[in-house]
PDB file of C-alpha atoms in Angstrom:
ATOM      1  CA  MET A 305       0.000   0.000   0.000  1.00 38.00           C
ATOM      2  CA  ASN A 306       1.107   3.496  -0.694  1.00 42.00           C
ATOM      3  CA  SER A 307       0.680   4.440   2.971  1.00 52.00           C
ATOM      4  CA  GLY A 308       3.123   1.832   4.261  1.00 67.00           C
ATOM      5  CA  GLY A 309       5.014   0.215   1.409  1.00 88.00           C
ATOM      6  CA  ASP A 310       7.852   1.148  -0.865  1.00 96.00           C
ATOM      7  CA  CYS A 311       6.380  -0.045  -4.161  1.00 97.00           C
ATOM      8  CA  TYR A 312       6.663   3.229  -6.090  1.00 98.00           C
ATOM      9  CA  GLU A 313      10.269   3.818  -5.104  1.00 97.00           C
ATOM     10  CA  ALA A 314      11.268   0.164  -5.465  1.00 98.00           C
ATOM     11  CA  ALA A 315       9.703  -0.190  -8.945  1.00 98.00           C
ATOM     12  CA  GLY A 316      11.117   3.153 -10.060  1.00 97.00           C
ATOM     13  CA  LYS A 317      14.619   2.280  -8.865  1.00 96.00           C
ATOM     14  CA  TYR A 318      14.422  -1.142 -10.511  1.00 96.00           C
ATOM     15  CA  MET A 319      13.537   0.479 -13.813  1.00 95.00           C
ATOM     16  CA  TRP A 320      16.124   3.249 -13.374  1.00 93.00           C
ATOM     17  CA  LYS A 321      18.867   0.705 -12.705  1.00 93.00           C
ATOM     18  CA  GLY A 322      17.798  -1.484 -15.614  1.00 90.00           C
ATOM     19  CA  CYS A 323      17.483   1.400 -18.059  1.00 91.00           C
ATOM     20  CA  GLN A 324      20.523   3.587 -17.353  1.00 85.00           C
ATOM     21  CA  SER A 325      21.935   2.820 -20.787  1.00 71.00           C
ATOM     22  CA  GLY A 326      18.923   4.536 -22.376  1.00 67.00           C
ATOM     23  CA  ARG A 327      17.943   1.381 -24.289  1.00 74.00           C
ATOM     24  CA  CYS A 328      15.163  -0.128 -22.295  1.00 90.00           C
ATOM     25  CA  ASN A 329      11.969  -2.055 -22.986  1.00 94.00           C
ATOM     26  CA  LEU A 330      10.785  -2.078 -19.376  1.00 97.00           C
ATOM     27  CA  ILE A 331       7.459  -0.410 -18.566  1.00 98.00           C
ATOM     28  CA  LEU A 332       6.756   1.130 -15.166  1.00 98.00           C
ATOM     29  CA  VAL A 333       3.148   0.619 -14.086  1.00 98.00           C
ATOM     30  CA  HIS A 334       1.178   2.439 -11.395  1.00 98.00           C
ATOM     31  CA  GLY A 335      -2.196   0.819 -10.901  1.00 98.00           C
ATOM     32  CA  GLU A 336      -5.065   0.118  -8.583  1.00 97.00           C
ATOM     33  CA  VAL A 337      -5.114  -3.472  -7.324  1.00 97.00           C
ATOM     34  CA  GLN A 338      -7.392  -5.516  -5.078  1.00 95.00           C
ATOM     35  CA  GLY A 339      -5.803  -6.773  -1.901  1.00 91.00           C
ATOM     36  CA  GLN A 340      -5.473 -10.374  -0.787  1.00 87.00           C
ATOM     37  CA  GLY A 341      -5.686 -11.992   2.648  1.00 89.00           C
ATOM     38  CA  PRO A 342      -6.279  -9.342   5.342  1.00 88.00           C
ATOM     39  CA  LEU A 343      -6.742  -6.738   2.575  1.00 86.00           C
ATOM     40  CA  SER A 344      -9.254  -8.828   0.633  1.00 89.00           C
ATOM     41  CA  GLY A 345     -11.805  -6.584  -1.048  1.00 87.00           C
ATOM     42  CA  VAL A 346      -9.759  -3.419  -0.467  1.00 92.00           C
ATOM     43  CA  THR A 347      -8.309  -1.644  -3.490  1.00 94.00           C
ATOM     44  CA  TYR A 348      -5.169   0.443  -3.320  1.00 95.00           C
ATOM     45  CA  GLY A 349      -2.432   1.945  -5.453  1.00 96.00           C
ATOM     46  CA  HIS A 350       0.570  -0.182  -6.290  1.00 97.00           C
ATOM     47  CA  ALA A 351       3.591  -0.103  -8.615  1.00 98.00           C
ATOM     48  CA  TRP A 352       5.383  -2.803 -10.607  1.00 98.00           C
ATOM     49  CA  VAL A 353       7.478  -3.232 -13.729  1.00 98.00           C
ATOM     50  CA  LEU A 354       6.557  -5.029 -16.934  1.00 97.00           C
ATOM     51  CA  ASP A 355       9.277  -6.833 -18.853  1.00 96.00           C
ATOM     52  CA  GLY A 356       7.494  -8.171 -21.902  1.00 95.00           C
ATOM     53  CA  GLY A 357       4.790 -10.467 -20.537  1.00 97.00           C
ATOM     54  CA  THR A 358       6.369 -10.742 -17.075  1.00 97.00           C
ATOM     55  CA  VAL A 359       5.505  -8.636 -14.030  1.00 98.00           C
ATOM     56  CA  ILE A 360       8.384  -7.820 -11.705  1.00 97.00           C
ATOM     57  CA  ASP A 361       7.284  -6.726  -8.227  1.00 98.00           C
ATOM     58  CA  VAL A 362      10.191  -5.720  -6.003  1.00 97.00           C
ATOM     59  CA  SER A 363       8.178  -3.958  -3.306  1.00 96.00           C
ATOM     60  CA  ASN A 364       9.022  -4.497   0.362  1.00 94.00           C
ATOM     61  CA  GLY A 365      12.140  -6.544  -0.400  1.00 95.00           C
ATOM     62  CA  ARG A 366      10.374  -9.021  -2.677  1.00 94.00           C
ATOM     63  CA  ASN A 367      11.569 -10.214  -6.044  1.00 95.00           C
ATOM     64  CA  LEU A 368       8.303 -11.576  -7.389  1.00 97.00           C
ATOM     65  CA  GLN A 369       8.224 -12.443 -11.081  1.00 98.00           C
ATOM     66  CA  LEU A 370       4.961 -13.760 -12.533  1.00 98.00           C
ATOM     67  CA  PRO A 371       3.351 -13.912 -15.950  1.00 98.00           C
ATOM     68  CA  GLN A 372       1.377 -10.707 -16.454  1.00 98.00           C
ATOM     69  CA  VAL A 373      -1.889 -12.566 -17.032  1.00 98.00           C
ATOM     70  CA  ILE A 374      -1.632 -14.314 -13.632  1.00 98.00           C
ATOM     71  CA  TYR A 375      -0.511 -11.217 -11.693  1.00 98.00           C
ATOM     72  CA  TYR A 376      -3.295  -9.137 -13.243  1.00 98.00           C
ATOM     73  CA  ALA A 377      -5.909 -11.817 -12.490  1.00 97.00           C
ATOM     74  CA  ILE A 378      -4.856 -12.129  -8.825  1.00 96.00           C
ATOM     75  CA  GLY A 379      -4.990  -8.356  -8.311  1.00 96.00           C
ATOM     76  CA  GLN A 380      -8.145  -7.881 -10.423  1.00 96.00           C
ATOM     77  CA  ILE A 381      -6.132  -5.261 -12.330  1.00 97.00           C
ATOM     78  CA  ASP A 382      -7.938  -5.579 -15.664  1.00 96.00           C
ATOM     79  CA  ASN A 383     -11.336  -5.609 -13.927  1.00 96.00           C
ATOM     80  CA  ILE A 384     -10.531  -2.423 -12.009  1.00 96.00           C
ATOM     81  CA  GLY A 385      -9.057  -0.821 -15.137  1.00 96.00           C
ATOM     82  CA  ASN A 386      -7.106   1.936 -13.415  1.00 97.00           C
ATOM     83  CA  ILE A 387      -3.500   1.723 -14.608  1.00 97.00           C
ATOM     84  CA  HIS A 388      -0.901   4.149 -15.915  1.00 98.00           C
ATOM     85  CA  GLU A 389       2.071   2.843 -17.888  1.00 98.00           C
ATOM     86  CA  TYR A 390       5.320   4.744 -18.391  1.00 98.00           C
ATOM     87  CA  THR A 391       8.233   4.196 -20.720  1.00 96.00           C
ATOM     88  CA  TRP A 392      11.760   4.786 -19.431  1.00 94.00           C
ATOM     89  CA  LYS A 393      11.817   8.264 -20.987  1.00 93.00           C
ATOM     90  CA  GLU A 394       8.453   9.209 -19.456  1.00 96.00           C
ATOM     91  CA  ALA A 395       9.248   7.787 -16.017  1.00 96.00           C
ATOM     92  CA  ARG A 396      12.656   9.469 -15.858  1.00 94.00           C
ATOM     93  CA  ARG A 397      11.119  12.853 -16.725  1.00 96.00           C
ATOM     94  CA  LEU A 398       8.364  12.479 -14.099  1.00 97.00           C
ATOM     95  CA  ILE A 399      10.786  11.342 -11.373  1.00 96.00           C
ATOM     96  CA  ILE A 400      12.936  14.402 -12.039  1.00 96.00           C
ATOM     97  CA  ASP A 401      10.023  16.845 -12.464  1.00 97.00           C
ATOM     98  CA  TYR A 402       8.077  15.736  -9.368  1.00 96.00           C
ATOM     99  CA  GLU A 403      11.160  14.872  -7.277  1.00 97.00           C
ATOM    100  CA  HIS A 404       9.508  11.679  -6.031  1.00 96.00           C
ATOM    101  CA  TRP A 405       8.835   8.156  -7.271  1.00 96.00           C
ATOM    102  CA  GLY A 406       5.077   8.479  -7.645  1.00 96.00           C
ATOM    103  CA  PRO A 407       2.281   8.035  -7.995  1.00 97.00           C
ATOM    104  CA  TRP A 408       1.921  10.896 -10.452  1.00 97.00           C
ATOM    105  CA  ASP A 409      -1.352  10.274 -12.292  1.00 96.00           C
ATOM    106  CA  LEU A 410      -2.981   7.472 -10.307  1.00 96.00           C
ATOM    107  CA  GLU A 411      -6.066   8.254  -8.243  1.00 93.00           C
ATOM    108  CA  THR A 412      -7.694   5.302  -6.482  1.00 91.00           C
ATOM    109  CA  SER A 413     -11.231   4.833  -5.248  1.00 83.00           C
ATOM    110  CA  SER A 414      -9.955   4.075  -1.725  1.00 81.00           C
ATOM    111  CA  GLY A 415      -7.569   7.005  -1.579  1.00 81.00           C
ATOM    112  CA  TYR A 416      -4.594   4.705  -0.935  1.00 80.00           C
TER     113      TYR A 416
END
């Protein structure tokens, strides 16, 4: 969750590190997801990286890599339909302009 996690910074730094050469196919995603377990039924903002058809989630010390279709199904991401995708060039500009890792455009129904 935005209020207690490091997902925006962790995903942004992962992309930054992977794209320093300027040639990068990674996509940074800020999106609204549905929680699991204790957060079941609660939606909140989250950040991850897409590498082709693979989601990379490095929030809170994780290194989760799952096929996009599975990750999106678990988090109900397509059903919620509230995502913002950024290329390396776009993400770098926003990080510099806003002086933080995000979210920049994402507004969630829960406010988190």
